[in-house]
């Protein structure tokens, strides 16, 4: 007889509530573009039942003071990440290529605009 | 046999790397190796902090419907929303340590994790709203600013966001009190009464005296904490005395005076028995705060269920289409 009881009663065409409740909502990572011309930057995470709700929750949580003009939400399980170790061999190929940096090249001081 | 030796050497290598990073003011990030004690300490501290923000909505929420003007009501609503937001930033940081926020909420309502004892005091008049902003949020800022440099990256980043927003909280509180102090005698007395009730609990927010705070040394070595409880408490007192003068209120401590030798204020002893009582659950509002939090969680179940059901229905439609 309460509202809650009514919603659990089966109504033709309405979703059955007994299966889905208490499912843990997926984790979304949130990225905000502070203003036009800047990249989106990771600001934190939240849980939501679907993408649209994740976007709304992100708006409410991370942009209460005009911190952004655009938001991305990405399900955490969709992100592929490198290993956290900074000394990972994954980054080794860049380590010994000093010639990729402008300071590798010696140029006389009196040559302008170089 | 050789396997265990290798493993223990691996762990000590990892630990040495962790120690070097922390000592060099580097940051530890979620997937880095970290000592189990570090992880546990962080989970306990950040969760307790998150719970404090969430429970902290109640004493102020108590006055939203009775705020004396639309302006004050809008400000108070925004502030209480911020507290919810701060709680969520911090739950998000805690989750990077491998716990689930559903589990944290359950631990809070089952009284298995704590929150700041300050929120177990009642807000009796509207002046309390001003004093919470000025003293309670002021104390929180003193506690929190050093945490922006905490060694754990996600915690430090959450604290940067929070500190930016706390500044609004403190200033609106001070402005509210200034307005009351410019009012009638009864209004000024109301402010003084609120200051009398909140001053000592605000000092207790910094936690036990250094000699009785066994975790402080380890937390400082890990650079989770940057200053001892007593250092921060002293900083807060020194900061607040001139503000009280500007406001024209008296801080309720006859022993409070400037000590030229120390270049700091001396102040009276804190009633640690009261502190322990409130921490252990016997404060004026402990039961009510937890009962409200539990009711909000349980009464919101149908909303969460409905959102899940809707998401599932939309997903089925998408598959069918």
PDB file of N, CA and C in Angstrom, chain A residues 56-111:
ATOM      1  N   UNK A  56      25.334  13.295 -15.999  1.00  0.00           N
ATOM      2  CA  UNK A  56      24.601  14.236 -15.135  1.00  0.00           C
ATOM      3  C   UNK A  56      25.236  14.318 -13.748  1.00  0.00           C
ATOM      4  N   UNK A  57      25.583  13.155 -13.194  1.00  0.00           N
ATOM      5  CA  UNK A  57      26.208  13.154 -11.871  1.00  0.00           C
ATOM      6  C   UNK A  57      27.550  13.887 -11.907  1.00  0.00           C
ATOM      7  N   UNK A  58      28.281  13.700 -13.016  1.00  0.00           N
ATOM      8  CA  UNK A  58      29.577  14.368 -13.146  1.00  0.00           C
ATOM      9  C   UNK A  58      29.383  15.885 -13.189  1.00  0.00           C
ATOM     10  N   UNK A  59      28.355  16.323 -13.890  1.00  0.00           N
ATOM     11  CA  UNK A  59      28.047  17.755 -13.942  1.00  0.00           C
ATOM     12  C   UNK A  59      27.781  18.282 -12.518  1.00  0.00           C
ATOM     13  N   UNK A  60      26.944  17.536 -11.777  1.00  0.00           N
ATOM     14  CA  UNK A  60      26.582  17.987 -10.424  1.00  0.00           C
ATOM     15  C   UNK A  60      27.762  17.959  -9.468  1.00  0.00           C
ATOM     16  N   UNK A  61      28.627  16.962  -9.651  1.00  0.00           N
ATOM     17  CA  UNK A  61      29.702  16.782  -8.676  1.00  0.00           C
ATOM     18  C   UNK A  61      30.943  17.613  -9.009  1.00  0.00           C
ATOM     19  N   UNK A  62      31.322  17.664 -10.277  1.00  0.00           N
ATOM     20  CA  UNK A  62      32.629  18.250 -10.600  1.00  0.00           C
ATOM     21  C   UNK A  62      32.572  19.633 -11.242  1.00  0.00           C
ATOM     22  N   UNK A  63      31.388  20.144 -11.537  1.00  0.00           N
ATOM     23  CA  UNK A  63      31.343  21.489 -12.160  1.00  0.00           C
ATOM     24  C   UNK A  63      30.305  22.383 -11.477  1.00  0.00           C
ATOM     25  N   UNK A  64      30.329  22.412 -10.136  1.00  0.00           N
ATOM     26  CA  UNK A  64      29.374  23.265  -9.420  1.00  0.00           C
ATOM     27  C   UNK A  64      29.737  24.736  -9.509  1.00  0.00           C
ATOM     28  N   UNK A  65      30.981  25.032  -9.926  1.00  0.00           N
ATOM     29  CA  UNK A  65      31.420  26.430  -9.995  1.00  0.00           C
ATOM     30  C   UNK A  65      31.999  26.765 -11.362  1.00  0.00           C
ATOM     31  N   UNK A  66      31.328  26.356 -12.413  1.00  0.00           N
ATOM     32  CA  UNK A  66      31.799  26.641 -13.775  1.00  0.00           C
ATOM     33  C   UNK A  66      33.219  26.150 -14.028  1.00  0.00           C
ATOM     34  N   UNK A  67      33.553  24.971 -13.481  1.00  0.00           N
ATOM     35  CA  UNK A  67      34.917  24.466 -13.702  1.00  0.00           C
ATOM     36  C   UNK A  67      35.098  23.892 -15.095  1.00  0.00           C
ATOM     37  N   UNK A  68      34.015  23.782 -15.861  1.00  0.00           N
ATOM     38  CA  UNK A  68      34.194  23.121 -17.149  1.00  0.00           C
ATOM     39  C   UNK A  68      33.206  23.567 -18.197  1.00  0.00           C
ATOM     40  N   UNK A  69      33.586  23.341 -19.467  1.00  0.00           N
ATOM     41  CA  UNK A  69      32.672  23.602 -20.578  1.00  0.00           C
ATOM     42  C   UNK A  69      32.343  22.307 -21.314  1.00  0.00           C
ATOM     43  N   UNK A  70      32.991  21.221 -20.910  1.00  0.00           N
ATOM     44  CA  UNK A  70      32.744  19.940 -21.561  1.00  0.00           C
ATOM     45  C   UNK A  70      33.183  18.814 -20.628  1.00  0.00           C
ATOM     46  N   UNK A  71      32.432  17.736 -20.609  1.00  0.00           N
ATOM     47  CA  UNK A  71      32.746  16.602 -19.716  1.00  0.00           C
ATOM     48  C   UNK A  71      32.771  15.306 -20.528  1.00  0.00           C
ATOM     49  N   UNK A  72      33.748  14.464 -20.266  1.00  0.00           N
ATOM     50  CA  UNK A  72      33.729  13.088 -20.763  1.00  0.00           C
ATOM     51  C   UNK A  72      33.560  12.174 -19.556  1.00  0.00           C
ATOM     52  N   UNK A  73      32.737  11.153 -19.697  1.00  0.00           N
ATOM     53  CA  UNK A  73      32.736  10.069 -18.708  1.00  0.00           C
ATOM     54  C   UNK A  73      33.085   8.784 -19.437  1.00  0.00           C
ATOM     55  N   UNK A  74      33.947   7.993 -18.828  1.00  0.00           N
ATOM     56  CA  UNK A  74      34.419   6.757 -19.446  1.00  0.00           C
ATOM     57  C   UNK A  74      34.330   5.650 -18.414  1.00  0.00           C
ATOM     58  N   UNK A  75      33.719   4.541 -18.786  1.00  0.00           N
ATOM     59  CA  UNK A  75      33.680   3.431 -17.838  1.00  0.00           C
ATOM     60  C   UNK A  75      35.095   2.971 -17.522  1.00  0.00           C
ATOM     61  N   UNK A  76      35.369   2.821 -16.231  1.00  0.00           N
ATOM     62  CA  UNK A  76      36.714   2.452 -15.796  1.00  0.00           C
ATOM     63  C   UNK A  76      37.222   1.190 -16.479  1.00  0.00           C
ATOM     64  N   UNK A  77      36.316   0.214 -16.701  1.00  0.00           N
ATOM     65  CA  UNK A  77      36.771  -1.054 -17.275  1.00  0.00           C
ATOM     66  C   UNK A  77      37.051  -0.937 -18.774  1.00  0.00           C
ATOM     67  N   UNK A  78      36.800   0.251 -19.369  1.00  0.00           N
ATOM     68  CA  UNK A  78      37.110   0.442 -20.788  1.00  0.00           C
ATOM     69  C   UNK A  78      38.497   1.044 -20.984  1.00  0.00           C
ATOM     70  N   UNK A  79      39.174   1.362 -19.881  1.00  0.00           N
ATOM     71  CA  UNK A  79      40.487   1.998 -19.984  1.00  0.00           C
ATOM     72  C   UNK A  79      41.586   0.939 -19.937  1.00  0.00           C
ATOM     73  N   UNK A  80      42.497   1.012 -20.898  1.00  0.00           N
ATOM     74  CA  UNK A  80      43.673   0.147 -20.868  1.00  0.00           C
ATOM     75  C   UNK A  80      44.849   1.006 -20.436  1.00  0.00           C
ATOM     76  N   UNK A  81      45.577   0.577 -19.410  1.00  0.00           N
ATOM     77  CA  UNK A  81      46.641   1.420 -18.862  1.00  0.00           C
ATOM     78  C   UNK A  81      47.977   0.689 -18.885  1.00  0.00           C
ATOM     79  N   UNK A  82      49.053   1.463 -18.965  1.00  0.00           N
ATOM     80  CA  UNK A  82      50.389   0.885 -18.843  1.00  0.00           C
ATOM     81  C   UNK A  82      50.644   0.569 -17.377  1.00  0.00           C
ATOM     82  N   UNK A  83      51.708  -0.170 -17.115  1.00  0.00           N
ATOM     83  CA  UNK A  83      52.045  -0.491 -15.737  1.00  0.00           C
ATOM     84  C   UNK A  83      52.446   0.790 -15.002  1.00  0.00           C
ATOM     85  N   UNK A  84      52.169   0.874 -13.696  1.00  0.00           N
ATOM     86  CA  UNK A  84      52.442   2.121 -12.976  1.00  0.00           C
ATOM     87  C   UNK A  84      53.922   2.396 -12.767  1.00  0.00           C
ATOM     88  N   UNK A  85      54.772   1.383 -12.962  1.00  0.00           N
ATOM     89  CA  UNK A  85      56.184   1.559 -12.644  1.00  0.00           C
ATOM     90  C   UNK A  85      56.855   2.482 -13.651  1.00  0.00           C
ATOM     91  N   UNK A  86      57.429   3.581 -13.152  1.00  0.00           N
ATOM     92  CA  UNK A  86      58.044   4.558 -14.063  1.00  0.00           C
ATOM     93  C   UNK A  86      59.268   3.984 -14.777  1.00  0.00           C
ATOM     94  N   UNK A  87      59.867   2.965 -14.166  1.00  0.00           N
ATOM     95  CA  UNK A  87      61.062   2.395 -14.783  1.00  0.00           C
ATOM     96  C   UNK A  87      60.703   1.215 -15.670  1.00  0.00           C
ATOM     97  N   UNK A  88      59.425   1.130 -15.996  1.00  0.00           N
ATOM     98  CA  UNK A  88      58.949   0.033 -16.811  1.00  0.00           C
ATOM     99  C   UNK A  88      59.689   0.001 -18.146  1.00  0.00           C
ATOM    100  N   UNK A  89      60.085  -1.207 -18.616  1.00  0.00           N
ATOM    101  CA  UNK A  89      60.758  -1.303 -19.928  1.00  0.00           C
ATOM    102  C   UNK A  89      59.895  -0.744 -21.061  1.00  0.00           C
ATOM    103  N   UNK A  90      58.587  -0.647 -20.798  1.00  0.00           N
ATOM    104  CA  UNK A  90      57.660  -0.077 -21.768  1.00  0.00           C
ATOM    105  C   UNK A  90      58.128   1.299 -22.246  1.00  0.00           C
ATOM    106  N   UNK A  91      58.719   2.066 -21.327  1.00  0.00           N
ATOM    107  CA  UNK A  91      59.154   3.425 -21.679  1.00  0.00           C
ATOM    108  C   UNK A  91      60.631   3.490 -22.054  1.00  0.00           C
ATOM    109  N   UNK A  92      61.312   2.341 -21.991  1.00  0.00           N
ATOM    110  CA  UNK A  92      62.754   2.327 -22.240  1.00  0.00           C
ATOM    111  C   UNK A  92      63.142   2.831 -23.641  1.00  0.00           C
ATOM    112  N   UNK A  93      62.379   2.504 -24.684  1.00  0.00           N
ATOM    113  CA  UNK A  93      62.791   2.947 -26.017  1.00  0.00           C
ATOM    114  C   UNK A  93      63.016   4.452 -26.121  1.00  0.00           C
ATOM    115  N   UNK A  94      62.330   5.246 -25.286  1.00  0.00           N
ATOM    116  CA  UNK A  94      62.497   6.696 -25.367  1.00  0.00           C
ATOM    117  C   UNK A  94      63.722   7.159 -24.588  1.00  0.00           C
ATOM    118  N   UNK A  95      64.230   6.270 -23.702  1.00  0.00           N
ATOM    119  CA  UNK A  95      65.260   6.679 -22.755  1.00  0.00           C
ATOM    120  C   UNK A  95      66.590   7.020 -23.397  1.00  0.00           C
ATOM    121  N   UNK A  96      66.976   6.286 -24.462  1.00  0.00           N
ATOM    122  CA  UNK A  96      68.326   6.470 -25.003  1.00  0.00           C
ATOM    123  C   UNK A  96      68.328   7.281 -26.299  1.00  0.00           C
ATOM    124  N   UNK A  97      67.282   8.009 -26.559  1.00  0.00           N
ATOM    125  CA  UNK A  97      67.233   8.769 -27.821  1.00  0.00           C
ATOM    126  C   UNK A  97      67.307  10.263 -27.548  1.00  0.00           C
ATOM    127  N   UNK A  98      68.450  10.642 -26.992  1.00  0.00           N
ATOM    128  CA  UNK A  98      68.635  12.052 -26.610  1.00  0.00           C
ATOM    129  C   UNK A  98      68.597  12.971 -27.822  1.00  0.00           C
ATOM    130  N   UNK A  99      68.891  12.378 -28.999  1.00  0.00           N
ATOM    131  CA  UNK A  99      68.902  13.209 -30.211  1.00  0.00           C
ATOM    132  C   UNK A  99      67.505  13.678 -30.621  1.00  0.00           C
ATOM    133  N   UNK A 100      66.477  13.235 -29.877  1.00  0.00           N
ATOM    134  CA  UNK A 100      65.127  13.737 -30.155  1.00  0.00           C
ATOM    135  C   UNK A 100      64.880  15.094 -29.482  1.00  0.00           C
ATOM    136  N   UNK A 101      65.836  15.516 -28.661  1.00  0.00           N
ATOM    137  CA  UNK A 101      65.653  16.790 -27.960  1.00  0.00           C
ATOM    138  C   UNK A 101      66.505  17.883 -28.597  1.00  0.00           C
ATOM    139  N   UNK A 102      65.990  19.083 -28.674  1.00  0.00           N
ATOM    140  CA  UNK A 102      66.722  20.176 -29.342  1.00  0.00           C
ATOM    141  C   UNK A 102      68.074  20.471 -28.682  1.00  0.00           C
ATOM    142  N   UNK A 103      68.164  20.222 -27.370  1.00  0.00           N
ATOM    143  CA  UNK A 103      69.407  20.552 -26.657  1.00  0.00           C
ATOM    144  C   UNK A 103      70.552  19.613 -27.031  1.00  0.00           C
ATOM    145  N   UNK A 104      70.264  18.531 -27.785  1.00  0.00           N
ATOM    146  CA  UNK A 104      71.297  17.580 -28.205  1.00  0.00           C
ATOM    147  C   UNK A 104      72.264  18.234 -29.199  1.00  0.00           C
ATOM    148  N   UNK A 105      71.809  19.232 -29.881  1.00  0.00           N
ATOM    149  CA  UNK A 105      72.576  19.805 -31.002  1.00  0.00           C
ATOM    150  C   UNK A 105      73.326  21.061 -30.585  1.00  0.00           C
ATOM    151  N   UNK A 106      74.629  21.067 -30.884  1.00  0.00           N
ATOM    152  CA  UNK A 106      75.437  22.231 -30.534  1.00  0.00           C
ATOM    153  C   UNK A 106      75.446  23.228 -31.673  1.00  0.00           C
ATOM    154  N   UNK A 107      75.039  24.432 -31.357  1.00  0.00           N
ATOM    155  CA  UNK A 107      74.964  25.493 -32.365  1.00  0.00           C
ATOM    156  C   UNK A 107      75.745  26.680 -31.810  1.00  0.00           C
ATOM    157  N   UNK A 108      76.564  27.332 -32.585  1.00  0.00           N
ATOM    158  CA  UNK A 108      77.279  28.499 -32.077  1.00  0.00           C
ATOM    159  C   UNK A 108      76.300  29.556 -31.554  1.00  0.00           C
ATOM    160  N   UNK A 109      76.711  30.234 -30.488  1.00  0.00           N
ATOM    161  CA  UNK A 109      75.836  31.213 -29.830  1.00  0.00           C
ATOM    162  C   UNK A 109      75.431  32.369 -30.747  1.00  0.00           C
ATOM    163  N   UNK A 110      76.310  32.696 -31.711  1.00  0.00           N
ATOM    164  CA  UNK A 110      76.045  33.899 -32.499  1.00  0.00           C
ATOM    165  C   UNK A 110      75.160  33.639 -33.731  1.00  0.00           C
ATOM    166  N   UNK A 111      74.627  32.443 -33.852  1.00  0.00           N
ATOM    167  CA  UNK A 111      73.706  32.211 -34.952  1.00  0.00           C
ATOM    168  C   UNK A 111      72.289  32.555 -34.480  1.00  0.00           C
TER     169      UNK A 111
END
